[in-house]
């Protein structure tokens, strides 16, 4: 399943505002991150620290990515 | 909406007006400002970026958490994004409550939580370099809440 992913902060700076990942079905957050690591091996060591949001909510592990969901990957936050 | 991501200077008078309430006997405020030093480096300015729709949603959750724990009247949070100079305010929180303790404690909780969960990032520009900042508790806490 093709998933369009928004990127932020250091990821956005290096890869652009958005990327498309072909995630094996059934699409999960874990599967998305594995695919991200395969497509961009330079970020493999950062994978355990990356956050995933599905439809504006933090999601992880085997939580599903529904078709058409708004998906984002981003590094640890640093607001304030 | 009481919570916002803005690209213009934070309007403290506007923020205070948002938390005004006849039942309020106290208003506590917190202002986060840009410091000139970080890890021994001389900071020139900061660049803030946000994922606005999710940031607003997370700010609404902080309000819900605050309301579950303290008897407050109103809370308003404003986070600025874009380029900020030394001394400029990046974030402001105002909480009103019948008595002072609730407002002060809720305000303290809200800024701590914001730094853990709200999708905003800062990049430091210093003499001779630049780096994206990642909060140590940013990732662990957000993962723990999933």
PDB file of C-alpha atoms in Angstrom, chain A residues 33-73:
ATOM      1  CA  UNK A  33       9.226   2.444   9.863  1.00  0.00           C
ATOM      2  CA  UNK A  34      10.918  -0.717   8.547  1.00  0.00           C
ATOM      3  CA  UNK A  35      10.204   0.406   4.981  1.00  0.00           C
ATOM      4  CA  UNK A  36      11.493   3.900   5.817  1.00  0.00           C
ATOM      5  CA  UNK A  37      14.741   2.376   7.117  1.00  0.00           C
ATOM      6  CA  UNK A  38      15.136   0.275   3.958  1.00  0.00           C
ATOM      7  CA  UNK A  39      14.521   3.207   1.642  1.00  0.00           C
ATOM      8  CA  UNK A  40      16.684   5.639   3.646  1.00  0.00           C
ATOM      9  CA  UNK A  41      19.398   3.507   5.337  1.00  0.00           C
ATOM     10  CA  UNK A  42      21.134   6.671   6.585  1.00  0.00           C
ATOM     11  CA  UNK A  43      18.287   6.957   9.151  1.00  0.00           C
ATOM     12  CA  UNK A  44      18.341   3.336  10.306  1.00  0.00           C
ATOM     13  CA  UNK A  45      20.144   4.122  13.572  1.00  0.00           C
ATOM     14  CA  UNK A  46      17.578   6.851  14.316  1.00  0.00           C
ATOM     15  CA  UNK A  47      14.548   4.569  13.841  1.00  0.00           C
ATOM     16  CA  UNK A  48      14.037   3.736  17.566  1.00  0.00           C
ATOM     17  CA  UNK A  49      13.754   7.470  18.320  1.00  0.00           C
ATOM     18  CA  UNK A  50      11.394   8.461  15.523  1.00  0.00           C
ATOM     19  CA  UNK A  51       7.724   9.210  16.173  1.00  0.00           C
ATOM     20  CA  UNK A  52       4.860   8.280  13.870  1.00  0.00           C
ATOM     21  CA  UNK A  53       1.512  10.059  13.793  1.00  0.00           C
ATOM     22  CA  UNK A  54      -1.544   8.542  12.088  1.00  0.00           C
ATOM     23  CA  UNK A  55      -4.440  10.962  11.619  1.00  0.00           C
ATOM     24  CA  UNK A  56      -2.775  13.395  14.078  1.00  0.00           C
ATOM     25  CA  UNK A  57      -2.332  10.811  16.891  1.00  0.00           C
ATOM     26  CA  UNK A  58       0.896   9.179  18.128  1.00  0.00           C
ATOM     27  CA  UNK A  59       0.901   5.549  17.002  1.00  0.00           C
ATOM     28  CA  UNK A  60       3.460   2.734  17.317  1.00  0.00           C
ATOM     29  CA  UNK A  61       4.179  -0.958  16.748  1.00  0.00           C
ATOM     30  CA  UNK A  62       1.445  -3.035  15.155  1.00  0.00           C
ATOM     31  CA  UNK A  63      -1.147  -0.254  15.184  1.00  0.00           C
ATOM     32  CA  UNK A  64      -2.763  -0.067  11.726  1.00  0.00           C
ATOM     33  CA  UNK A  65      -2.463   2.594   9.041  1.00  0.00           C
ATOM     34  CA  UNK A  66      -5.876   2.855   7.335  1.00  0.00           C
ATOM     35  CA  UNK A  67      -5.953   3.631   3.592  1.00  0.00           C
ATOM     36  CA  UNK A  68      -5.926   7.384   2.989  1.00  0.00           C
ATOM     37  CA  UNK A  69      -4.745   8.192   6.535  1.00  0.00           C
ATOM     38  CA  UNK A  70      -2.705  11.344   7.188  1.00  0.00           C
ATOM     39  CA  UNK A  71       0.711   9.991   8.208  1.00  0.00           C
ATOM     40  CA  UNK A  72       3.794  11.784   9.541  1.00  0.00           C
ATOM     41  CA  UNK A  73       7.242  10.716  10.735  1.00  0.00           C
TER      42      UNK A  73
END
